[in-house]
Short mmCIF file of N, CA, C and O in Angstrom, two decimals:
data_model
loop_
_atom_site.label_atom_id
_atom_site.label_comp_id
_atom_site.label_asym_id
_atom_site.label_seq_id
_atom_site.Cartn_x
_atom_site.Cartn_y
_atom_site.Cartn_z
N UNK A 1 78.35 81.73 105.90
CA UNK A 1 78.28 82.09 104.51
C UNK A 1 79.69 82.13 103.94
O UNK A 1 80.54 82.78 104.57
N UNK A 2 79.95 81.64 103.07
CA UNK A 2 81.14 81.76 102.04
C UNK A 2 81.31 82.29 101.01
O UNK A 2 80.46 82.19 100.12
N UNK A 3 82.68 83.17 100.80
CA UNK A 3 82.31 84.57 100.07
C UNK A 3 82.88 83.67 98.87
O UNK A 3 83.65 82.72 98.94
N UNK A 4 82.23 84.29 97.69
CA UNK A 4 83.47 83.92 96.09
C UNK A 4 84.85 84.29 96.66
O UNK A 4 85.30 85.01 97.55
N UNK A 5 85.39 83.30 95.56
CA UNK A 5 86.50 83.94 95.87
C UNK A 5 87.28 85.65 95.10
O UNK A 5 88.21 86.30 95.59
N UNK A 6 86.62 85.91 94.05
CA UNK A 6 86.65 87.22 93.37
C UNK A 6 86.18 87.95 94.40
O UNK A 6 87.13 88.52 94.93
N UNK A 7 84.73 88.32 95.14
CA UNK A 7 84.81 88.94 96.53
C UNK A 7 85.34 89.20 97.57
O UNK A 7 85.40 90.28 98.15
N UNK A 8 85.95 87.79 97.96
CA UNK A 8 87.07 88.18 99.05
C UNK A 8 88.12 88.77 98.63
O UNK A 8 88.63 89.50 99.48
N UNK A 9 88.72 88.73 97.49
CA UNK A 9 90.11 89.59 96.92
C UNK A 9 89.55 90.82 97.04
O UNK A 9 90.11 91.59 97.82
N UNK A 10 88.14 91.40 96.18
CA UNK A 10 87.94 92.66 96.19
C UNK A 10 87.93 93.26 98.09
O UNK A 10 88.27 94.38 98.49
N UNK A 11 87.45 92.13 98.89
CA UNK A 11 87.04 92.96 99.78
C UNK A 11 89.03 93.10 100.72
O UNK A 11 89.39 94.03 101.44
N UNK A 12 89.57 92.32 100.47
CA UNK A 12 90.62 92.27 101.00
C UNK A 12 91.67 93.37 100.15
O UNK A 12 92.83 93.58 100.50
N UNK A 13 91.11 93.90 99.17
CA UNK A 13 91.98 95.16 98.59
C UNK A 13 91.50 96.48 99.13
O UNK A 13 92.34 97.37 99.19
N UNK A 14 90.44 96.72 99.48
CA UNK A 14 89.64 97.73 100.03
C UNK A 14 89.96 97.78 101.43
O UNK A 14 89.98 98.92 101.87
N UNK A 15 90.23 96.79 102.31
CA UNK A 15 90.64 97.15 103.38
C UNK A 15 92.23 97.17 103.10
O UNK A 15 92.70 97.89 103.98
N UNK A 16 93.10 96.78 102.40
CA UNK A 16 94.66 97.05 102.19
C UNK A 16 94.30 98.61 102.23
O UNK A 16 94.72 99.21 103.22
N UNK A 17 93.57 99.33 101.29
CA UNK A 17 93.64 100.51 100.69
C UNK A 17 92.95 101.71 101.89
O UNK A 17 93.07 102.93 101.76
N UNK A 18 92.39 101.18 102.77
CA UNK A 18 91.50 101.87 103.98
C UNK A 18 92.90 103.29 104.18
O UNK A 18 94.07 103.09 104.52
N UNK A 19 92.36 104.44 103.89
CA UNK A 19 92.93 105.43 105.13
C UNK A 19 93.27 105.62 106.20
O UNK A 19 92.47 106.11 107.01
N UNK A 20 94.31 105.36 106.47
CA UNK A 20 94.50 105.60 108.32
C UNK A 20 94.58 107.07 108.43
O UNK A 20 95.19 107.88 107.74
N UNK A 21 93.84 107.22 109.46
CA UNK A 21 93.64 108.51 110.08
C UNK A 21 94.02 108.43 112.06
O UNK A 21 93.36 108.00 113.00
N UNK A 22 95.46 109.13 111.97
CA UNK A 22 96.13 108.81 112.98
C UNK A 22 96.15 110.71 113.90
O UNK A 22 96.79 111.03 114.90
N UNK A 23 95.34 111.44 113.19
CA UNK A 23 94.96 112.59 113.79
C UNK A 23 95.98 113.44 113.00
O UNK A 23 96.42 114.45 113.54
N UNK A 24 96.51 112.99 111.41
CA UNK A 24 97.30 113.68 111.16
C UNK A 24 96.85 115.05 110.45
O UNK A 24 97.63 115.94 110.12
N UNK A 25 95.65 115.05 110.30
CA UNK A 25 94.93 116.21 109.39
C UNK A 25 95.20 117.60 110.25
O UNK A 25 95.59 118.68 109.80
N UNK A 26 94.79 117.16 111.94
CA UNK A 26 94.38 118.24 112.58
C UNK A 26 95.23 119.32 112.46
O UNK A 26 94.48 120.21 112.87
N UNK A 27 96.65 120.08 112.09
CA UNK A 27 97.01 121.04 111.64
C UNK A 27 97.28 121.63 110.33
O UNK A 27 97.90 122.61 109.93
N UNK A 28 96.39 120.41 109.66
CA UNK A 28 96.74 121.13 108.01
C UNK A 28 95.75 121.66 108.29
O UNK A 28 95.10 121.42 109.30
N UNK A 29 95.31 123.01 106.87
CA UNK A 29 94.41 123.80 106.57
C UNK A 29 92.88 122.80 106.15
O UNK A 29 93.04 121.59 105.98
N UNK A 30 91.78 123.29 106.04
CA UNK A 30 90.57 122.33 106.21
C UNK A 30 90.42 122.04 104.34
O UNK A 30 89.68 121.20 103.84
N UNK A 31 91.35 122.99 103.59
CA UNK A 31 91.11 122.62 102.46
C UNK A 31 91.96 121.43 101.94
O UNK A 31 91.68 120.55 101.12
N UNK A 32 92.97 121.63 102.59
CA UNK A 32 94.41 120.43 102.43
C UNK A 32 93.93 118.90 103.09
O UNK A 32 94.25 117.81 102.61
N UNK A 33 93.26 119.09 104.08
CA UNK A 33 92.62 118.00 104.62
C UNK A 33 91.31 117.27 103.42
O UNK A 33 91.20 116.14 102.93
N UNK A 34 90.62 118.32 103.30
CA UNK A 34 89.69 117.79 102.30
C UNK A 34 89.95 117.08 101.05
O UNK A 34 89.27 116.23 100.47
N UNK A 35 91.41 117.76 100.67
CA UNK A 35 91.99 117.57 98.84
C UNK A 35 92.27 116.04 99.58
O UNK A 35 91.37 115.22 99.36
N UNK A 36 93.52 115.54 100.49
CA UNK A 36 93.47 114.51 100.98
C UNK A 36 92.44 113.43 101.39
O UNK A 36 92.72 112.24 101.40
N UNK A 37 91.55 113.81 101.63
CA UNK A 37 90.48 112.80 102.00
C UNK A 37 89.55 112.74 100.71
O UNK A 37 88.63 111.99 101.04
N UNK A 38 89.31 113.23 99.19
CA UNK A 38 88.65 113.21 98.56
C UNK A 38 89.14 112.52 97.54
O UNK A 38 88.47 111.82 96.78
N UNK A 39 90.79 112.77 97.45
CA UNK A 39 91.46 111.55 96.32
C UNK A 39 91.03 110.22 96.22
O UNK A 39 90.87 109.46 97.17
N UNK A 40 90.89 110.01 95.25
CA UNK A 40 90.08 108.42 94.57
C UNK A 40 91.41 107.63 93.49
O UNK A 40 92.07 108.33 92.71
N UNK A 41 91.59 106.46 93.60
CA UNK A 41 92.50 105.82 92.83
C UNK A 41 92.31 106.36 91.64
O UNK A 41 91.09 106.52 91.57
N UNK A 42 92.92 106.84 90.38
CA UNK A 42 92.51 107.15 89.39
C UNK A 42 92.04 105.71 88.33
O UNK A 42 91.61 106.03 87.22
N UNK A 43 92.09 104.71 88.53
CA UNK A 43 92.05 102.85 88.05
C UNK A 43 90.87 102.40 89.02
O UNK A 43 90.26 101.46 88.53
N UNK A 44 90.44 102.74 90.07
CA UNK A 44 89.42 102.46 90.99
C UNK A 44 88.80 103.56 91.61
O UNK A 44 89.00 103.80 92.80
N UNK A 45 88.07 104.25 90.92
CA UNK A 45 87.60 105.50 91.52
C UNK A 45 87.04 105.58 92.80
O UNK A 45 87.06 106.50 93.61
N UNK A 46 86.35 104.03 92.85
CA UNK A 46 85.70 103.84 94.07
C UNK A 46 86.83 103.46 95.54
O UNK A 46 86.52 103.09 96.67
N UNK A 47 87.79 103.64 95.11
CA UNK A 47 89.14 103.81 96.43
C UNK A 47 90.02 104.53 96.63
O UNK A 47 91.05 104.90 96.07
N UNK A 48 89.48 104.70 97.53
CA UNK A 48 90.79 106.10 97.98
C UNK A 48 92.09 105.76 97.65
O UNK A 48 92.61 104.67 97.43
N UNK A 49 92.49 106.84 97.66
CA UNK A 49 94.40 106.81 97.01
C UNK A 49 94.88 106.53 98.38
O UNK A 49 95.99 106.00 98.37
N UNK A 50 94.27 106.78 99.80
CA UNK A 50 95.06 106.70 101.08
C UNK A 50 94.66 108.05 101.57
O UNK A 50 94.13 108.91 100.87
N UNK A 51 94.98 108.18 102.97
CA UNK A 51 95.37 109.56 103.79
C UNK A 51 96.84 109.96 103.72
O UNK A 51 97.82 109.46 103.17
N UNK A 52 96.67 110.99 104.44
CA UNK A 52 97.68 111.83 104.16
C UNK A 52 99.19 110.74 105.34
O UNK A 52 100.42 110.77 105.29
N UNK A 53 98.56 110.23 105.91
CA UNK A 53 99.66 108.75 107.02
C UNK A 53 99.95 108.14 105.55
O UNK A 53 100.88 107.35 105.64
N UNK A 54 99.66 108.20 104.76
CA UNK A 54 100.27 106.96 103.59
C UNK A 54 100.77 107.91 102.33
O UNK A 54 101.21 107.45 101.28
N UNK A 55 100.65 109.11 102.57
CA UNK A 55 101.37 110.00 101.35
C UNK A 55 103.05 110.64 101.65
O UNK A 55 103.34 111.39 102.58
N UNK A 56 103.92 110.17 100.70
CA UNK A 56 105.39 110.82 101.14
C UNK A 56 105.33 111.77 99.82
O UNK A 56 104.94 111.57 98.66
N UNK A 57 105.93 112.96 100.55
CA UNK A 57 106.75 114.20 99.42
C UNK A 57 107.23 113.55 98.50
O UNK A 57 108.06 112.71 98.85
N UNK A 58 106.95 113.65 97.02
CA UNK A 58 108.04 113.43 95.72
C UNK A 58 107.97 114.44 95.07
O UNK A 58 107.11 114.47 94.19
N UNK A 59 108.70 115.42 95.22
CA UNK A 59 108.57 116.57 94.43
C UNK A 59 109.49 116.35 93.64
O UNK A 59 109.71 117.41 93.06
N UNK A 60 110.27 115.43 93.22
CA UNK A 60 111.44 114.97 91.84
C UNK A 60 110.59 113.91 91.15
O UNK A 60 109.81 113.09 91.64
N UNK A 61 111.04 114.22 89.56
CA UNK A 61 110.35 112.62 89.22
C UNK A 61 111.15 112.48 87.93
O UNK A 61 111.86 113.31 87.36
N UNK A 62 110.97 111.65 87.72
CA UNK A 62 112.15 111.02 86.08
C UNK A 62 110.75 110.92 85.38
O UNK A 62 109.63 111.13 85.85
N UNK A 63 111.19 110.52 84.02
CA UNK A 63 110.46 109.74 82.95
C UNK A 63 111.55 108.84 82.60
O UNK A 63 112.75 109.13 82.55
N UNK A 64 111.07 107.86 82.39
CA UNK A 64 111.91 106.16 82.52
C UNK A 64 110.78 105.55 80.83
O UNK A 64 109.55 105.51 80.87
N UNK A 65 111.44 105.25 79.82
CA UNK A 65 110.87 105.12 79.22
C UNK A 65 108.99 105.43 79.36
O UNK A 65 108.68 106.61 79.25
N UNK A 66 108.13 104.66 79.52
CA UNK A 66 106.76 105.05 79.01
C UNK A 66 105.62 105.68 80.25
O UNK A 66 104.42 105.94 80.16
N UNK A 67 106.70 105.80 81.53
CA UNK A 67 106.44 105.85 83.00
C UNK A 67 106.95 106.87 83.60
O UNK A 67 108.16 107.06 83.46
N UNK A 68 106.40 107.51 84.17
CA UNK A 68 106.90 108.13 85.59
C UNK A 68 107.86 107.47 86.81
O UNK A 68 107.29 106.48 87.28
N UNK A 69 108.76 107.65 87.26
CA UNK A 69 109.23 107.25 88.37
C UNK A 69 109.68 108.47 88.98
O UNK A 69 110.43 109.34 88.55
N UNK A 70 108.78 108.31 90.55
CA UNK A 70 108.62 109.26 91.39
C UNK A 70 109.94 109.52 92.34
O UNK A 70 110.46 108.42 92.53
N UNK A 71 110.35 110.09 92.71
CA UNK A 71 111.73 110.50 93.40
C UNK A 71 111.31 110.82 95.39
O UNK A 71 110.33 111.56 95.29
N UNK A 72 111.46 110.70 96.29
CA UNK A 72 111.01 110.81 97.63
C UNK A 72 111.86 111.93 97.94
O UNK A 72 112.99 111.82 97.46
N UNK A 73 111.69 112.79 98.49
CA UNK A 73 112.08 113.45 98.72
C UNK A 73 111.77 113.94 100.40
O UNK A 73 112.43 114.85 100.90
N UNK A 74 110.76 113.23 101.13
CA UNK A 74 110.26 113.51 102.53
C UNK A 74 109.86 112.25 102.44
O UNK A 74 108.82 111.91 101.88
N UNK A 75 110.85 111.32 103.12
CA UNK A 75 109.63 109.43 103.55
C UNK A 75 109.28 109.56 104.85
O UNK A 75 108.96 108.52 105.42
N UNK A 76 109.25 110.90 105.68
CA UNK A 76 108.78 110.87 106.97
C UNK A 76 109.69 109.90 108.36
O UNK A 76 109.35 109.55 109.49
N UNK A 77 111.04 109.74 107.48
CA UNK A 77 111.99 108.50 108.47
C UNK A 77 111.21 107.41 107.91
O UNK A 77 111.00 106.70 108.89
N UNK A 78 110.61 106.84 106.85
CA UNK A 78 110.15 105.36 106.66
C UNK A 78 110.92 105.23 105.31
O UNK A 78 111.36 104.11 105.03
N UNK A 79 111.10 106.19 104.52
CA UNK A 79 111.33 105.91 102.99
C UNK A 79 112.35 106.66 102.83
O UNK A 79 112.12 107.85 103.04
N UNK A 80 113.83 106.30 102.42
CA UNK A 80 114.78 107.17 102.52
C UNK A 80 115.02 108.48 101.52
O UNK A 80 114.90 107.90 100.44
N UNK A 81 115.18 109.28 101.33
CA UNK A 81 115.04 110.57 100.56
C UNK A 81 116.24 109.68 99.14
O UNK A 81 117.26 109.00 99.09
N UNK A 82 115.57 110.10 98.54
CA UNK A 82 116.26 109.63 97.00
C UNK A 82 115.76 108.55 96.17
O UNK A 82 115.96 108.43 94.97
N UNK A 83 114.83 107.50 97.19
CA UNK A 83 114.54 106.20 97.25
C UNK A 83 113.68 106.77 95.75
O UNK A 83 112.95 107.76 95.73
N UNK A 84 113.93 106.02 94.74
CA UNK A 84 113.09 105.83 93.00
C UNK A 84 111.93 104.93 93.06
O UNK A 84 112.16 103.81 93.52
N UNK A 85 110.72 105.20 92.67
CA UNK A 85 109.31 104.59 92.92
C UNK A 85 109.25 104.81 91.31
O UNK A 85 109.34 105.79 90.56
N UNK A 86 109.03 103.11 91.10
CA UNK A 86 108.16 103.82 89.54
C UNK A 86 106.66 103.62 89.74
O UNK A 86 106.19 102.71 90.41
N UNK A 87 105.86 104.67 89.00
CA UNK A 87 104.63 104.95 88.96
C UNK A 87 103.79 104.51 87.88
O UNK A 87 103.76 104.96 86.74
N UNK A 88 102.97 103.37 88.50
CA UNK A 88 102.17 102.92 86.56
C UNK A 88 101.57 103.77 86.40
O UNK A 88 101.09 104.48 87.28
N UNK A 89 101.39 103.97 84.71
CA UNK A 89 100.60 105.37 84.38
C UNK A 89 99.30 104.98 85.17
O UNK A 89 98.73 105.74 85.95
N UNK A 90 98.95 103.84 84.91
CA UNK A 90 97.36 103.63 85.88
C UNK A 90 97.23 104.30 87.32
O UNK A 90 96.05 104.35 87.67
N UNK A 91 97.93 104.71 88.04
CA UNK A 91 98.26 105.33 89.20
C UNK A 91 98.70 106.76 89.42
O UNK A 91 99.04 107.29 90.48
N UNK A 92 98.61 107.39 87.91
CA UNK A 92 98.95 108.56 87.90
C UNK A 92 97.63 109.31 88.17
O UNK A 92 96.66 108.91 87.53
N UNK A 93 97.43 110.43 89.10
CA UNK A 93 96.33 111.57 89.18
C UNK A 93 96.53 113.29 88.39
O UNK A 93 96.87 114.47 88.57
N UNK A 94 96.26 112.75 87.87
CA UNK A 94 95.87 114.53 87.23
C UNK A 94 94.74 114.90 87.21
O UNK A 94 94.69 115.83 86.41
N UNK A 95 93.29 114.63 87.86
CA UNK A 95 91.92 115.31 87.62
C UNK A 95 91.87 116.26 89.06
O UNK A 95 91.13 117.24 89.18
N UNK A 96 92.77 115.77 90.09
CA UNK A 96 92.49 116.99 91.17
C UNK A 96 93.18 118.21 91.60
O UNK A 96 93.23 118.87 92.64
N UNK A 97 93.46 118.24 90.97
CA UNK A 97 94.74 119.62 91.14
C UNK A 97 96.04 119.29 92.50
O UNK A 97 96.30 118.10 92.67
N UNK A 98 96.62 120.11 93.20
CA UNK A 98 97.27 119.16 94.15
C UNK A 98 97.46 120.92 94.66
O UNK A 98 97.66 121.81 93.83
N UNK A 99 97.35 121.13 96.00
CA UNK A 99 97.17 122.60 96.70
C UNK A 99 98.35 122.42 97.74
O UNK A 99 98.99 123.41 98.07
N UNK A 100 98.61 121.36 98.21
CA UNK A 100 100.30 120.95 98.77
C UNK A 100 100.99 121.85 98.43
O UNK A 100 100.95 122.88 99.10
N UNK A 101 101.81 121.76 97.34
CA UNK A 101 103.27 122.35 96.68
C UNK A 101 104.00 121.48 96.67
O UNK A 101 105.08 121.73 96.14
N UNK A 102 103.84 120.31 97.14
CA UNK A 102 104.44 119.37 96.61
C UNK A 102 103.97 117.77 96.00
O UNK A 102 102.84 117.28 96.15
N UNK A 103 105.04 117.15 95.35
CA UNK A 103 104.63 116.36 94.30
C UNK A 103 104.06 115.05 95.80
O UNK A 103 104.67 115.02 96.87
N UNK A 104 103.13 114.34 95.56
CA UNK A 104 102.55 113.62 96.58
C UNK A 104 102.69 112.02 96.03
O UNK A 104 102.34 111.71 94.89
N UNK A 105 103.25 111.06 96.98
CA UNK A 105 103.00 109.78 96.16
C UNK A 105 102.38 108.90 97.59
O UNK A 105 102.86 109.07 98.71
N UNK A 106 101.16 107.89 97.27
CA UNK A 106 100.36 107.54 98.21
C UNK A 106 100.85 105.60 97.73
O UNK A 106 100.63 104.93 96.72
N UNK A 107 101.47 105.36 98.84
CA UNK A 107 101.57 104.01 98.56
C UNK A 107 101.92 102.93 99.94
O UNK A 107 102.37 103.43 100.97
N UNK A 108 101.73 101.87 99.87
CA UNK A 108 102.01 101.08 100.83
C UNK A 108 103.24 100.94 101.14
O UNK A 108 103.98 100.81 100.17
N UNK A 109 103.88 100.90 102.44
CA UNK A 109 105.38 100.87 102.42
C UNK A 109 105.37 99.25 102.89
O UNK A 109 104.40 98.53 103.13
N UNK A 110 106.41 99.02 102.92
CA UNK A 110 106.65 97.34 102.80
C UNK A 110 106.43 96.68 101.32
O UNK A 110 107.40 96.50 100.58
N UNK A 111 105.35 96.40 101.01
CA UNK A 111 105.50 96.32 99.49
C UNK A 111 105.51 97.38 98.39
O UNK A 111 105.52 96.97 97.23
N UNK A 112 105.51 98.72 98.61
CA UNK A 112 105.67 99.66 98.05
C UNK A 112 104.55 99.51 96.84
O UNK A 112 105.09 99.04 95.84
N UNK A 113 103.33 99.75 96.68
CA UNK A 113 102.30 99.56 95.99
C UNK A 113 101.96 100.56 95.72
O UNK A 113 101.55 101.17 96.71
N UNK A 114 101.89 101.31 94.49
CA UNK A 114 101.21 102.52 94.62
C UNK A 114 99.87 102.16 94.58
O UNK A 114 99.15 101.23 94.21
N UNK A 115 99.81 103.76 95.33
CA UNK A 115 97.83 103.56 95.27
C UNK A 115 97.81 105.19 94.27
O UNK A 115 96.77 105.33 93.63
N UNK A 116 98.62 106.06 94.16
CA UNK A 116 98.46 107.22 93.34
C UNK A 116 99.58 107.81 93.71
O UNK A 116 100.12 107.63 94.80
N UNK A 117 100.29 109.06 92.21
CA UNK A 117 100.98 110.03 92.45
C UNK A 117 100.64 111.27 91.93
O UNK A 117 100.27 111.20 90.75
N UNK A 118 100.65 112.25 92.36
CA UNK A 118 100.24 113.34 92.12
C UNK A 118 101.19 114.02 91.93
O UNK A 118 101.81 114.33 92.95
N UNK A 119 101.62 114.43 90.85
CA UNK A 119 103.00 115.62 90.42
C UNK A 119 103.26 116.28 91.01
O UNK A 119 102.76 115.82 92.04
N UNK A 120 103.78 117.31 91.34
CA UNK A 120 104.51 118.70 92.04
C UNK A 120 103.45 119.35 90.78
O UNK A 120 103.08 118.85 89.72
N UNK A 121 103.15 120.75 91.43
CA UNK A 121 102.91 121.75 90.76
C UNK A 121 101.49 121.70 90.54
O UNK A 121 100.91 120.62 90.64
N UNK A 122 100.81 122.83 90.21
CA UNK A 122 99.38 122.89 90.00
C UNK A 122 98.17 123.00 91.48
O UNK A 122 98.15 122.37 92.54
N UNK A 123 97.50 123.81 91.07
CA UNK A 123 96.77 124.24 91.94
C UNK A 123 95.28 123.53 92.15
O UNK A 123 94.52 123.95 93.02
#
């Protein structure tokens, strides 16, 4: 069977976007785990923003003319602390509150794609 080709892109973005779950939940709290596993792209509701393996600390952020650009502040040794991410507003989350304490940005490293950022602050 041969897929469209509009199908295979969709299905080949859905697995880009898959959660890895590398056992990193097991010492957060079960609510911090949950807020993480329940985030939805805010542009694709039907895809996760990522797990918490694909979220770095940005608790700094600019406004850059009409955009957010997120500031790193923890890349986990992958993303160097200072490193500037700009954030399309399409990728911005504000409907889930964020119980972290810190500002969260979920993106692919290598091509640096966001999949969502979640501000600092708010419960």
């Amino acid at each position: 069977m041969k897929l469209p080709l509009a199908a295979l892109a969709a299905l080949t973005m859905i697995a880009s976007a898959a959660a890895r779950d590398n056992g990193q939940w097991t010492d957060s709290p079960a609510t911090i785990r949950q807020w993480f596993q329940s985030l939805m792209q805010p542009d694709n509701p039907s895809i996760s923003c990522c797990g918490e393996a694909d979220a770095f600390e940005a608790d700094t952020f600019e406004v850059e003319d009409d955009h957010y650009v997120a500031v790193i502040t923890d890349g986990k040794g992958v993303i160097a602390s200072g490193t500037r991410i700009p954030v399309p507003n399409r990728k911005m989350k504000w409907d889930a509150g964020n119980p972290t304490g810190h500002g969260v940005l979920f993106l692919q490293v290598g091509t640096m794609n966001v999949y969502c950022y979640v501000a600092p602050g708010g419960v």
